[in-house]
Short mmCIF file of C-alpha atoms in Angstrom, two decimals:
data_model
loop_
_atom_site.label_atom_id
_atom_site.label_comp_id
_atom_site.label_asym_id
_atom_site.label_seq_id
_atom_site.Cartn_x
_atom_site.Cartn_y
_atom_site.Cartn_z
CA UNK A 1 -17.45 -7.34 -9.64
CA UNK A 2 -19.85 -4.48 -8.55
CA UNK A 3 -17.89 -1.01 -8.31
CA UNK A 4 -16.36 1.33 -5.83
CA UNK A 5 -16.33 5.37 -6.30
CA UNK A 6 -14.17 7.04 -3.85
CA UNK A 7 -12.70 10.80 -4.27
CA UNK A 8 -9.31 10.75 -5.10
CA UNK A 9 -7.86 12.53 -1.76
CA UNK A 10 -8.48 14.24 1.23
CA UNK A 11 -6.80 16.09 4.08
CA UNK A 12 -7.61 16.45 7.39
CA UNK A 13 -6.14 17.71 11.20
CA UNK A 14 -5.01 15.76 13.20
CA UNK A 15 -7.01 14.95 16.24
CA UNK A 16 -10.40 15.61 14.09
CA UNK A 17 -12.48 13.00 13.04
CA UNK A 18 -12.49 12.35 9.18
CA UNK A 19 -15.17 10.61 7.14
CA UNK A 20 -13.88 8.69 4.16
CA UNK A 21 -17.38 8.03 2.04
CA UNK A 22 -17.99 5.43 -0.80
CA UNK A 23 -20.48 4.76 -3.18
CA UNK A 24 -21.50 1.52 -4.50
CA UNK A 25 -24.68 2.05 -6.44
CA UNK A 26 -24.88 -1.26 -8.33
CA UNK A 27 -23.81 -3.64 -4.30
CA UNK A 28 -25.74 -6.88 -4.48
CA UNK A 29 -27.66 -8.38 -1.21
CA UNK A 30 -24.73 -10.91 -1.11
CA UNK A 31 -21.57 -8.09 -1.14
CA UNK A 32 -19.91 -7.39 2.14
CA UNK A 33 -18.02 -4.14 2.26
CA UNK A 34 -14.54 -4.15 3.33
CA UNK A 35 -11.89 -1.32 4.32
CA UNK A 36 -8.22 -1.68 3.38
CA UNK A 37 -5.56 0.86 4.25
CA UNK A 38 -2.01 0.82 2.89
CA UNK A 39 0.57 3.13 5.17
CA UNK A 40 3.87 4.23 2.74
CA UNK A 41 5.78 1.49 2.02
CA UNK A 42 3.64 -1.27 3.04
CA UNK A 43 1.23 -3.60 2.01
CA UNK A 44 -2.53 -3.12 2.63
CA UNK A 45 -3.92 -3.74 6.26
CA UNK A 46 -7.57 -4.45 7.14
CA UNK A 47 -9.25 -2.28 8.51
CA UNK A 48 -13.14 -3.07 9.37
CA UNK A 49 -16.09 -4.90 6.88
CA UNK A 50 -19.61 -4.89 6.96
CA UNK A 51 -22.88 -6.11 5.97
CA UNK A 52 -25.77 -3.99 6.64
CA UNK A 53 -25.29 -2.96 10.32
CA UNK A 54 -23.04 -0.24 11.51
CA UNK A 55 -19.70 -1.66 12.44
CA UNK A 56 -17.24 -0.43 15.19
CA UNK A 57 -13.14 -1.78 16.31
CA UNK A 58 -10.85 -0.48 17.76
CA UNK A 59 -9.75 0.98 14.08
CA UNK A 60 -12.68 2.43 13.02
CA UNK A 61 -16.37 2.82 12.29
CA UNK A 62 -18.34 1.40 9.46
CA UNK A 63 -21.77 3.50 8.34
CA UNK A 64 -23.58 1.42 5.90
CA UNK A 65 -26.72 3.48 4.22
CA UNK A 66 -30.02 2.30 4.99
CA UNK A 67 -30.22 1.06 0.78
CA UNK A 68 -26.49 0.12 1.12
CA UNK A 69 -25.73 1.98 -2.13
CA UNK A 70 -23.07 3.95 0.36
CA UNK A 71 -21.15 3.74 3.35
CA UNK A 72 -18.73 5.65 4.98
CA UNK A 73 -15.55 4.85 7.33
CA UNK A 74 -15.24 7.25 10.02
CA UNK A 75 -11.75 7.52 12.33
CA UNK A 76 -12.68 8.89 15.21
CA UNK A 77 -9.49 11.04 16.05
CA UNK A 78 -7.09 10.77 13.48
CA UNK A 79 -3.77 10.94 13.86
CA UNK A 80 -0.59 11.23 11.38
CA UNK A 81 0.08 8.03 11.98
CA UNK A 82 -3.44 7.55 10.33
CA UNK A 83 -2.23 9.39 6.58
CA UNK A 84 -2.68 6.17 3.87
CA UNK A 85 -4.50 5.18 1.20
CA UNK A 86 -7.64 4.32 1.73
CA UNK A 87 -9.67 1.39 -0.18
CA UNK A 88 -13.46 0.38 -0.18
CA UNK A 89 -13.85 -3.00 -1.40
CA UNK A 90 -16.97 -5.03 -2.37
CA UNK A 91 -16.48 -8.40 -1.85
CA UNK A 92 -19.07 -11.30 -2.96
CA UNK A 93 -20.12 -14.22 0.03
CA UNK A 94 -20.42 -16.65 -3.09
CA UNK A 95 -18.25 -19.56 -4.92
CA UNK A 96 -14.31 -18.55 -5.09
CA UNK A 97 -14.86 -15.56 -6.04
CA UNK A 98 -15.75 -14.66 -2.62
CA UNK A 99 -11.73 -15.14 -1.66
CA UNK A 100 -10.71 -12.34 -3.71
CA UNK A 101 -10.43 -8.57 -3.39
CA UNK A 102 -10.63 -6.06 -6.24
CA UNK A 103 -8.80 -3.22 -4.98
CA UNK A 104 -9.61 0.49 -6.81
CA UNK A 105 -7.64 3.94 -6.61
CA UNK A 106 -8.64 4.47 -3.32
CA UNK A 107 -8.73 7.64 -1.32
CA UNK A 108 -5.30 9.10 -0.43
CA UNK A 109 -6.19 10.86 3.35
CA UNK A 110 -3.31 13.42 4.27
CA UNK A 111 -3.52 14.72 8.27
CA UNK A 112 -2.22 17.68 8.54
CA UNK A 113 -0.07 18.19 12.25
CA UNK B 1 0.31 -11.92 14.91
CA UNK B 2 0.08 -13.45 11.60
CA UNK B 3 2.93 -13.02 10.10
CA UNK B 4 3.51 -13.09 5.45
CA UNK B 5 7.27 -13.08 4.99
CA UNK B 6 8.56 -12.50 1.53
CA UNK B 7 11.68 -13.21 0.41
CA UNK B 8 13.39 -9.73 -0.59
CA UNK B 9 12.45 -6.11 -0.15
CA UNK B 10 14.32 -5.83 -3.06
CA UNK B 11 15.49 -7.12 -6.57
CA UNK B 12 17.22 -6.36 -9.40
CA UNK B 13 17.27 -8.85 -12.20
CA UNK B 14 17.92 -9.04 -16.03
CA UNK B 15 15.44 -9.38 -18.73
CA UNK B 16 15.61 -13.46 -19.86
CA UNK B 17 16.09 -14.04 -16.24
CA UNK B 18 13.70 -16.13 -14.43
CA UNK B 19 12.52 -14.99 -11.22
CA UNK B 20 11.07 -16.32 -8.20
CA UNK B 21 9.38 -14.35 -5.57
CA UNK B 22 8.50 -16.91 -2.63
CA UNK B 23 5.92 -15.67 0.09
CA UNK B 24 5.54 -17.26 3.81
CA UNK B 25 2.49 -17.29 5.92
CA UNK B 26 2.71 -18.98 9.62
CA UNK B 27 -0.99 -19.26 10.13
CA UNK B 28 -2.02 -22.07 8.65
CA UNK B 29 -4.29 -19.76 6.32
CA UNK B 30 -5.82 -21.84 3.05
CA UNK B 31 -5.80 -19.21 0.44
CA UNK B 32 -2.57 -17.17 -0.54
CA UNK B 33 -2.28 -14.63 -3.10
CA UNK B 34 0.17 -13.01 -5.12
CA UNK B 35 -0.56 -8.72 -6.72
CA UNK B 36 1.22 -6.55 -8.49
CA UNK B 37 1.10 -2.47 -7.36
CA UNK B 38 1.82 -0.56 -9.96
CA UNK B 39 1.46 3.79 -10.50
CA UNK B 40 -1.99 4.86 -11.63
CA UNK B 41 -3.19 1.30 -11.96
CA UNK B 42 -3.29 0.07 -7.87
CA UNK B 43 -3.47 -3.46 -7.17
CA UNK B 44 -4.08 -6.16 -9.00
CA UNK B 45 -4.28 -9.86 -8.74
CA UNK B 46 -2.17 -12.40 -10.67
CA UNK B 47 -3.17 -15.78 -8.96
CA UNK B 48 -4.34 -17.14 -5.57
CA UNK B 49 -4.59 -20.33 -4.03
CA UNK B 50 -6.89 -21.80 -2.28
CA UNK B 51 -5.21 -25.25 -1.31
CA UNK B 52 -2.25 -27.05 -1.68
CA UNK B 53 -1.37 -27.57 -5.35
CA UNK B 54 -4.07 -25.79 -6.60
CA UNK B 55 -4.69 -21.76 -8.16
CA UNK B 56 -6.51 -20.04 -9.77
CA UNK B 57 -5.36 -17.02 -12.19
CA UNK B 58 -6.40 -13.79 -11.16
CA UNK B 59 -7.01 -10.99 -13.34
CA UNK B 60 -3.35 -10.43 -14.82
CA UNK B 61 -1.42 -13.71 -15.40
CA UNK B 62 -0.01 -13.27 -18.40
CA UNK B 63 3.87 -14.13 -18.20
CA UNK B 64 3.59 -15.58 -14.43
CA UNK B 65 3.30 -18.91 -12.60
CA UNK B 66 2.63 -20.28 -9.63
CA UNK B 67 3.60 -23.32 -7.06
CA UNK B 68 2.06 -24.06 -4.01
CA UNK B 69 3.74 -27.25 -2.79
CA UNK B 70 3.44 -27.04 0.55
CA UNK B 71 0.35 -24.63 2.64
CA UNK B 72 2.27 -21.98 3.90
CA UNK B 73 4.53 -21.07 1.15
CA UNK B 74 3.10 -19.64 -2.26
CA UNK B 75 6.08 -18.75 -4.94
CA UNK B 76 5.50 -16.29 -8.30
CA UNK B 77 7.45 -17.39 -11.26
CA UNK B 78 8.34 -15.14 -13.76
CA UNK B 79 9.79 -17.33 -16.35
CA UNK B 80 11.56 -14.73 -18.72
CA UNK B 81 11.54 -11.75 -16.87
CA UNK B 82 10.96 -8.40 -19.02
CA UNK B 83 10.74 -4.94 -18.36
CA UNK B 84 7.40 -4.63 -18.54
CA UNK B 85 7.19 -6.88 -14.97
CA UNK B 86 9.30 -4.09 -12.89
CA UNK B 87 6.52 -3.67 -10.27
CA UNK B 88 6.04 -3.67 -6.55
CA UNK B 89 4.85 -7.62 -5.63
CA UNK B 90 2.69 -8.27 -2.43
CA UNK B 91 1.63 -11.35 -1.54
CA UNK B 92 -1.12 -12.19 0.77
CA UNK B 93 -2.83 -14.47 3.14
CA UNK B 94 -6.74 -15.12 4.62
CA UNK B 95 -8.79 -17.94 5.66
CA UNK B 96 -11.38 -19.65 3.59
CA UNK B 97 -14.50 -17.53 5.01
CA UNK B 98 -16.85 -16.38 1.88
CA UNK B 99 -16.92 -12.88 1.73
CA UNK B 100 -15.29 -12.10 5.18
CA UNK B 101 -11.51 -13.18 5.71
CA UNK B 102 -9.48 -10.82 6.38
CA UNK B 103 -6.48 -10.67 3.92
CA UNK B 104 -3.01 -10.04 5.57
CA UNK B 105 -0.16 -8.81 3.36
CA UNK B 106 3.36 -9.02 3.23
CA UNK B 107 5.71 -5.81 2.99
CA UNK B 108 6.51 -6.25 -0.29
CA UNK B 109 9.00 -7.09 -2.94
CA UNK B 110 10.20 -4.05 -5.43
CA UNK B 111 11.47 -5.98 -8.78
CA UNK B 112 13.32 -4.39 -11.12
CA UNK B 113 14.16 -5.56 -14.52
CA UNK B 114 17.09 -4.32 -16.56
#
């Protein structure tokens, strides 16, 4: 499974937009990128995917580099409610594998009030 | 909504015991999964399923099994339970798109073994 760098934490204010970035240096043309959050004491949620196109729901915003080799998940106006762990996830279109997600350390965000 | 159930927020069993965990979807999803969250090491997957009776093993299944007798339930076995297994347990849900379904997760079932 190609690899996911993201930094370890960050902290933003609340009602700012934040930009969560992640490099993938090694994607291949079939990964699709995918966004997980997990809030305290829950399981991960979904957040927003991609291919090569910018993606936008009612979440969030996907920016996918021109070369794909990064991307970066942008919430608009965060809000505390918004403070998780944040996980970029490549995820291969091919054979069963293609099911599965191979979660990293993700980014822990912290809004600040 | 789609809705995974599991069947305890929490547990407390003794090494030797066997353990099952049993996860419920109500969406008719094909593929369930079952991950292990530990400190320092994230999530990790221990099987899935991708159809009735079938699995796969993920990248952990040492000292678990699996039953999927019927779509919408998905159980994790843990034959003799040991301490080594105390973990948070989520199990999960998608449809069978390559590369695209979206994976909906259960809150969760903190084991501990004594």
């Amino acid at each position: 499974d190609a690899k996911t760098t993201q930094p370890n934490s960050m902290e933003s204010n609340e009602e700012e937009p934040v930009h969560l970035p992640c490099n993938h240096s090694t994607i291949s043309g079939t990964d699709y990128i995918h966004w997980y959050r997990q809030l305290p004491s829950q399981g991960p949620e979904y957040v927003i995917h991609g291919l090569t196109s910018n993606v936008n729901n009612r979440m969030a915003s996907l920016a996918i580099a021109e070369d794909r080799k990064s991307s970066t998940l942008i919430l608009h106006r965060a809000t505390l409610r918004d403070a998780a762990v944040y996980y970029c996830i490549l995820r291969d279109s091919r054979g069963q594998g293609a099911q599965k997600l191979v979660f990293g350390q993700g980014t822990r965000l912290t809004i600040n009030p | 909504d789609v809705k995974v159930t599991q069947s305890s927020r929490y547990l407390v069993k003794r090494t030797g015991e066997k353990v099952f965990l049993e996860c419920v979807q109500d969406m008719d999803h094909e593929n369930m999964f079952w991950y292990r969250q530990d400190p320092g090491l994230g999530l990790r997957l221990i099987y899935f399923s991708y159809d009735v009776k079938m699995k796969e093993k993920g990248d952990i299944p040492e000292g678990y099994s699996v039953s999927r007798e019927k779509k919408e339930r998905f159980s994790l076995i843990l034959e003799s339970a040991s301490t080594n297994q105390t973990s948070m347990y989520l199990c999960a849900s998608s449809l069978l798109l390559a590369g695209v379904g979206e994976q909906f997760f259960g809150p969760g079932t903190r084991l501990t073994v004594l």
